[in-house]
Amino acid sequence: MNLKTFRGGIHPPENKEWTRSMPIERIPTPKSVVIHLTQAIGAQNQPLVKVGDRVVKGQMIGDVQACPAATVHASITGIVKKIEPAPQSNLKDGMAVFIEADGTDETAYMPPLDAFVCSREEAIKRLRDAGVVGMGGASFPTDVKLAPPADKPIDTIIANGSECEPYLNIDYRTMIESPADVVEGLAIAAHIVGATRAVVAIEANKADAVPVIEHEFQQHAHGMHMETVLVATKYPEGGEKMLMKAVTGREVPSKGLPFDIGVICQNVGTLKAIKEAFADGKPLIERGFTVSGGACKTPKNLYAPIGTVIADLIPDVIQMSDDVRKVIFGGPMMGITVPSLQTPVAKGTSGILFFTAAESKQFEERQCIRCGRCADACPAQLMPMLINAALLSDDLNRADAIGLVDCFECGACSYVCPARIPLTQRFKLGKDLLRNQRAKEARHGK
């Protein structure tokens, strides 16, 4: 079969067999949660509650009148014990609400809303009020994503079921276990943006999910034409821009956005959350994620309240071996190593990996030999070796001209580099420096 794909990419070991066949397991309600007030790209939320308040599951506890932003809600019912900074999976402390459960399960969901009857403005407001964000890791507010500029019409919406990161299976299990929710969420999203084509893109190593999804088209597509597309098993096939290229043949322009080519991509977990926000009035207060890695004795797929602290899952839910050396939030390619098990689950947490020393090897950086492997692997068709050279010369303008900002930090170049140069890490730092330089220039009117 001629599978759709993109130029470049790599084939790291998948390591998905450990949790592929394991149904998603809902954890018992934790005794407490730590919910960060800001969990999406955009403006910083402010608390809507104070210490001593009783909050109910689903109650909004963080908001700000700015765009983009995503509201935050209580994921358990209980008492607010503290509001103070706490560790986040982005390695920065952020203001968080500490809630202690009171043993009840009272909820404060919104009334159901028919997405196919209400106005577009009402639909967008529902997504914002529900705090729905991209659950593939980016955490961009969904209400903003589904409200592109009026001069950027959307004709295609893609459900991203690729899940190309090694170890992770939560998106696959979501498609297998909740296909009706995924399809209905896709229909709602397509209706909101006015798309005429809806595609569920699935990697070939998850081909058994295709008939499961297609079975729901007739009953839950709400008259929308839907189709499934098998894409090649390759990393980073699930990258938004890569998947759009593979499915539609269109390429997002340099420094452009997907709506520039009339396409929107949504993670399958996000689509499930969209359906729940309308059909059940349920805010995004829980999410699924994969727990795996060589140092995890109990690899599984879990469903937990936002704010669940990882340390509280050990050892009753998760058991680790003695040789754990690294804990990663997300996948091994684009995830972030966290320094503490006190880090809570966030809206963008797709996986938590426990790695052994063998899985956490560190290498000494050597001189670039200009072999070009990084360029061959780069899915964005950049020249990582030239960007690296510009950054080493402190020439941020040249790095920008070569394509620094177009790098989406997939890690493919670092993976294939025989000199073990930490290219992706260097590019992340370079983009921070570039943003600071541009801000400084703007302040001085340059």
CSV table of C-alpha atoms in Angstrom, one decimal, residues 156-426:
chain,number,residue,atom,x,y,z
A,156,THR,CA,-10.5,20.5,5.7
A,157,ILE,CA,-10.2,19.4,9.3
A,158,ILE,CA,-8.0,16.5,10.3
A,159,ALA,CA,-8.3,14.3,13.4
A,160,ASN,CA,-4.8,13.5,14.4
A,161,GLY,CA,-4.6,9.8,15.4
A,162,SER,CA,-1.0,9.3,14.3
A,163,GLU,CA,0.6,9.3,17.8
A,164,CYS,CA,4.1,9.0,16.4
A,165,GLU,CA,6.0,9.4,19.7
A,166,PRO,CA,7.5,6.2,20.9
A,167,TYR,CA,6.0,4.5,24.0
A,168,LEU,CA,2.7,6.4,23.9
A,169,ASN,CA,-0.6,4.7,23.2
A,170,ILE,CA,-3.2,7.0,24.8
A,171,ASP,CA,-4.5,8.3,21.5
A,172,TYR,CA,-4.7,4.8,20.0
A,173,ARG,CA,-6.7,3.6,23.1
A,174,THR,CA,-9.0,6.6,22.8
A,175,MET,CA,-9.9,5.7,19.2
A,176,ILE,CA,-10.4,2.0,20.2
A,177,GLU,CA,-12.4,2.7,23.3
A,178,SER,CA,-14.3,5.9,22.5
A,179,PRO,CA,-14.6,6.1,18.7
A,180,ALA,CA,-18.1,7.6,18.9
A,181,ASP,CA,-16.8,10.5,21.0
A,182,VAL,CA,-13.9,11.1,18.6
A,183,VAL,CA,-16.2,11.1,15.5
A,184,GLU,CA,-18.8,13.3,17.1
A,185,GLY,CA,-16.1,15.7,18.3
A,186,LEU,CA,-14.8,15.9,14.7
A,187,ALA,CA,-18.2,16.6,13.4
A,188,ILE,CA,-18.7,19.4,15.9
A,189,ALA,CA,-15.3,20.9,15.0
A,190,ALA,CA,-16.0,20.7,11.3
A,191,HIS,CA,-19.4,22.3,11.7
A,192,ILE,CA,-17.9,25.2,13.7
A,193,VAL,CA,-15.3,26.1,11.1
A,194,GLY,CA,-17.5,25.2,8.1
A,195,ALA,CA,-15.2,22.5,6.8
A,196,THR,CA,-16.5,20.3,3.9
A,197,ARG,CA,-13.9,17.6,4.4
A,198,ALA,CA,-13.2,15.7,7.6
A,199,VAL,CA,-10.3,13.2,7.8
A,200,VAL,CA,-9.2,10.8,10.5
A,201,ALA,CA,-5.5,10.3,9.9
A,202,ILE,CA,-4.1,7.1,11.5
A,203,GLU,CA,-0.6,5.7,11.3
A,204,ALA,CA,-0.3,2.3,9.6
A,205,ASN,CA,0.8,0.6,12.9
A,206,LYS,CA,-2.6,1.4,14.3
A,207,ALA,CA,-4.6,0.2,11.2
A,208,ASP,CA,-6.9,-1.9,13.3
A,209,ALA,CA,-8.4,1.4,14.6
A,210,VAL,CA,-9.6,2.3,11.1
A,211,PRO,CA,-12.7,0.0,11.0
A,212,VAL,CA,-13.6,0.9,14.6
A,213,ILE,CA,-13.6,4.6,13.7
A,214,GLU,CA,-15.4,4.1,10.3
A,215,HIS,CA,-18.1,2.1,12.1
A,216,GLU,CA,-19.2,5.3,13.9
A,217,PHE,CA,-19.3,7.5,10.7
A,218,GLN,CA,-23.0,6.8,9.9
A,219,GLN,CA,-24.4,7.4,13.3
A,220,HIS,CA,-22.2,10.2,14.7
A,221,ALA,CA,-20.9,12.2,11.7
A,222,HIS,CA,-24.1,14.3,11.6
A,223,GLY,CA,-24.2,14.2,7.8
A,224,MET,CA,-20.6,15.3,7.5
A,225,HIS,CA,-18.6,13.5,4.8
A,226,MET,CA,-15.8,11.7,6.7
A,227,GLU,CA,-13.0,9.4,5.7
A,228,THR,CA,-10.0,7.7,7.2
A,229,VAL,CA,-6.5,8.0,5.8
A,230,LEU,CA,-3.6,5.7,6.6
A,231,VAL,CA,-0.3,7.5,6.9
A,232,ALA,CA,3.2,5.9,7.1
A,233,THR,CA,4.6,4.9,10.5
A,234,LYS,CA,7.3,7.4,10.8
A,235,TYR,CA,8.3,10.1,13.3
A,236,PRO,CA,7.1,12.9,13.3
A,237,GLU,CA,4.2,11.9,11.2
A,238,GLY,CA,1.9,13.3,13.9
A,239,GLY,CA,3.4,16.7,13.7
A,240,GLU,CA,0.6,19.1,12.7
A,241,LYS,CA,2.3,20.5,9.6
A,242,MET,CA,3.7,17.1,8.6
A,243,LEU,CA,0.3,15.5,8.8
A,244,MET,CA,-1.3,18.3,6.7
A,245,LYS,CA,1.3,17.8,4.1
A,246,ALA,CA,0.8,14.1,4.0
A,247,VAL,CA,-3.0,14.2,3.9
A,248,THR,CA,-3.7,17.3,1.7
A,249,GLY,CA,-0.4,17.8,-0.2
A,250,ARG,CA,-0.5,21.4,1.0
A,251,GLU,CA,2.5,23.0,2.8
A,252,VAL,CA,2.2,25.6,5.6
A,253,PRO,CA,4.3,28.6,4.4
A,254,SER,CA,7.4,29.7,6.4
A,255,LYS,CA,6.3,31.5,9.6
A,256,GLY,CA,2.8,30.8,8.6
A,257,LEU,CA,-0.1,29.0,10.3
A,258,PRO,CA,-2.3,26.0,9.2
A,259,PHE,CA,-5.3,28.3,8.5
A,260,ASP,CA,-3.2,29.9,5.8
A,261,ILE,CA,-3.7,26.7,3.7
A,262,GLY,CA,-7.3,26.2,4.8
A,263,VAL,CA,-6.7,23.3,7.2
A,264,ILE,CA,-7.1,22.7,10.9
A,265,CYS,CA,-5.7,19.7,12.8
A,266,GLN,CA,-7.1,18.4,16.2
A,267,ASN,CA,-5.8,15.6,18.4
A,268,VAL,CA,-8.3,12.8,18.9
A,269,GLY,CA,-8.2,13.4,22.7
A,270,THR,CA,-9.1,17.0,22.1
A,271,LEU,CA,-12.1,15.9,19.9
A,272,LYS,CA,-13.3,13.7,22.7
A,273,ALA,CA,-13.1,16.7,25.1
A,274,ILE,CA,-15.0,18.8,22.6
A,275,LYS,CA,-17.8,16.3,22.4
A,276,GLU,CA,-18.0,16.1,26.3
A,277,ALA,CA,-18.0,19.9,26.5
A,278,PHE,CA,-21.2,20.1,24.4
A,279,ALA,CA,-23.0,16.8,25.1
A,280,ASP,CA,-22.3,16.7,28.8
A,281,GLY,CA,-21.3,20.2,29.7
A,282,LYS,CA,-18.1,18.8,31.1
A,283,PRO,CA,-15.1,21.1,31.3
A,284,LEU,CA,-11.6,19.7,30.6
A,285,ILE,CA,-10.9,18.4,34.1
A,286,GLU,CA,-9.5,14.9,33.3
A,287,ARG,CA,-7.3,13.4,30.7
A,288,GLY,CA,-5.8,10.1,29.6
A,289,PHE,CA,-2.0,9.4,29.4
A,290,THR,CA,0.4,6.5,29.0
A,291,VAL,CA,2.7,5.4,31.8
A,292,SER,CA,5.7,3.4,30.5
A,293,GLY,CA,9.4,3.2,30.2
A,294,GLY,CA,12.1,0.6,31.2
A,295,ALA,CA,12.0,1.7,34.8
A,296,CYS,CA,8.2,1.3,35.1
A,297,LYS,CA,7.1,-2.0,36.5
A,298,THR,CA,3.4,-1.4,35.7
A,299,PRO,CA,3.1,0.2,32.2
A,300,LYS,CA,-0.5,1.2,31.5
A,301,ASN,CA,-2.8,3.8,30.2
A,302,LEU,CA,-4.5,5.9,32.8
A,303,TYR,CA,-7.3,8.4,33.1
A,304,ALA,CA,-6.8,10.9,35.9
A,305,PRO,CA,-8.0,14.3,37.2
A,306,ILE,CA,-6.0,17.3,36.1
A,307,GLY,CA,-3.7,18.2,38.9
A,308,THR,CA,-3.0,14.6,40.1
A,309,VAL,CA,0.6,14.6,41.5
A,310,ILE,CA,2.7,11.7,40.2
A,311,ALA,CA,4.1,10.9,43.6
A,312,ASP,CA,0.6,10.3,44.8
A,313,LEU,CA,0.2,7.5,42.3
A,314,ILE,CA,3.2,5.6,43.6
A,315,PRO,CA,3.1,2.7,44.6
A,316,ASP,CA,-0.7,2.0,44.5
A,317,VAL,CA,-1.2,2.8,40.8
A,318,ILE,CA,2.4,2.9,39.5
A,319,GLN,CA,5.4,0.9,40.6
A,320,MET,CA,8.9,1.9,39.6
A,321,SER,CA,12.1,-0.2,39.6
A,322,ASP,CA,15.1,1.0,41.7
A,323,ASP,CA,17.1,2.0,38.6
A,324,VAL,CA,14.9,4.9,37.5
A,325,ARG,CA,17.1,7.7,36.3
A,326,LYS,CA,14.8,10.0,34.4
A,327,VAL,CA,11.1,11.0,34.4
A,328,ILE,CA,9.7,12.5,31.2
A,329,PHE,CA,6.4,14.2,30.7
A,330,GLY,CA,5.3,13.5,27.2
A,331,GLY,CA,7.2,11.3,24.7
A,332,PRO,CA,10.9,10.7,24.6
A,333,MET,CA,11.4,12.9,21.5
A,334,MET,CA,9.6,16.1,22.4
A,335,GLY,CA,8.8,15.5,26.1
A,336,ILE,CA,10.5,17.3,29.0
A,337,THR,CA,12.5,15.7,31.8
A,338,VAL,CA,11.1,16.8,35.2
A,339,PRO,CA,13.2,17.1,38.3
A,340,SER,CA,10.5,16.1,40.8
A,341,LEU,CA,7.7,13.5,41.2
A,342,GLN,CA,5.7,16.4,42.8
A,343,THR,CA,4.9,17.5,39.2
A,344,PRO,CA,1.1,17.3,38.5
A,345,VAL,CA,-0.7,16.0,35.5
A,346,ALA,CA,-1.6,19.0,33.2
A,347,LYS,CA,-4.0,19.3,30.3
A,348,GLY,CA,-1.1,18.7,27.9
A,349,THR,CA,0.3,15.6,29.6
A,350,SER,CA,0.1,12.7,27.0
A,351,GLY,CA,2.5,10.4,28.8
A,352,ILE,CA,4.8,9.9,31.8
A,353,LEU,CA,7.9,7.8,31.1
A,354,PHE,CA,10.2,6.3,33.7
A,355,PHE,CA,13.6,5.7,32.1
A,356,THR,CA,16.5,3.5,33.3
A,357,ALA,CA,20.2,4.6,33.1
A,358,ALA,CA,20.5,2.6,29.9
A,359,GLU,CA,17.6,4.6,28.3
A,360,SER,CA,19.1,7.9,29.6
A,361,LYS,CA,22.5,7.8,28.1
A,362,GLN,CA,24.4,11.1,27.7
A,363,PHE,CA,27.0,11.6,25.0
A,364,GLU,CA,29.9,14.0,24.6
A,365,GLU,CA,29.3,16.6,21.9
A,366,ARG,CA,31.9,16.5,19.0
A,367,GLN,CA,32.6,18.6,16.0
A,368,CYS,CA,30.1,18.8,13.2
A,369,ILE,CA,31.4,16.9,10.2
A,370,ARG,CA,28.8,18.4,7.7
A,371,CYS,CA,27.5,14.9,6.9
A,372,GLY,CA,24.0,16.3,6.1
A,373,ARG,CA,22.1,13.6,8.0
A,374,CYS,CA,20.2,16.3,10.0
A,375,ALA,CA,19.0,17.9,6.8
A,376,ASP,CA,17.9,14.6,5.4
A,377,ALA,CA,15.9,13.9,8.6
A,378,CYS,CA,14.4,17.3,9.1
A,379,PRO,CA,10.7,17.1,8.3
A,380,ALA,CA,10.5,20.9,7.9
A,381,GLN,CA,13.2,20.7,5.2
A,382,LEU,CA,15.6,23.0,7.1
A,383,MET,CA,19.4,22.9,7.2
A,384,PRO,CA,20.0,22.3,10.9
A,385,MET,CA,23.8,22.3,10.5
A,386,LEU,CA,23.7,25.9,9.2
A,387,ILE,CA,21.4,27.1,11.9
A,388,ASN,CA,23.7,25.6,14.5
A,389,ALA,CA,26.7,27.3,12.9
A,390,ALA,CA,24.9,30.6,13.0
A,391,LEU,CA,23.9,30.2,16.6
A,392,LEU,CA,27.5,29.2,17.6
A,393,SER,CA,28.6,32.5,16.0
A,394,ASP,CA,26.0,34.4,18.0
A,395,ASP,CA,24.4,35.5,14.7
A,396,LEU,CA,20.7,35.3,15.5
A,397,ASN,CA,19.6,37.2,12.5
A,398,ARG,CA,21.3,34.7,10.2
A,399,ALA,CA,19.8,31.8,12.1
A,400,ASP,CA,16.4,33.4,11.7
A,401,ALA,CA,16.9,33.9,8.0
A,402,ILE,CA,17.9,30.2,7.6
A,403,GLY,CA,14.8,29.0,9.3
A,404,LEU,CA,15.3,28.9,13.1
A,405,VAL,CA,11.7,29.9,13.8
A,406,ASP,CA,10.3,27.2,11.4
A,407,CYS,CA,11.9,24.5,13.6
A,408,PHE,CA,9.2,22.9,15.7
A,409,GLU,CA,11.7,21.0,17.9
A,410,CYS,CA,10.8,17.5,16.9
A,411,GLY,CA,14.3,16.2,17.8
A,412,ALA,CA,14.9,14.3,14.6
A,413,CYS,CA,18.1,16.1,13.8
A,414,SER,CA,19.6,15.4,17.3
A,415,TYR,CA,18.6,11.8,17.0
A,416,VAL,CA,20.5,11.2,13.8
A,417,CYS,CA,23.5,13.4,14.5
A,418,PRO,CA,26.7,11.3,14.6
A,419,ALA,CA,28.5,14.1,16.4
A,420,ARG,CA,25.9,14.0,19.2
A,421,ILE,CA,25.3,17.7,18.9
A,422,PRO,CA,22.2,18.7,21.0
A,423,LEU,CA,20.7,20.6,18.0
A,424,THR,CA,17.1,20.7,19.2
A,425,GLN,CA,18.1,22.0,22.7
A,426,ARG,CA,20.3,24.7,21.0
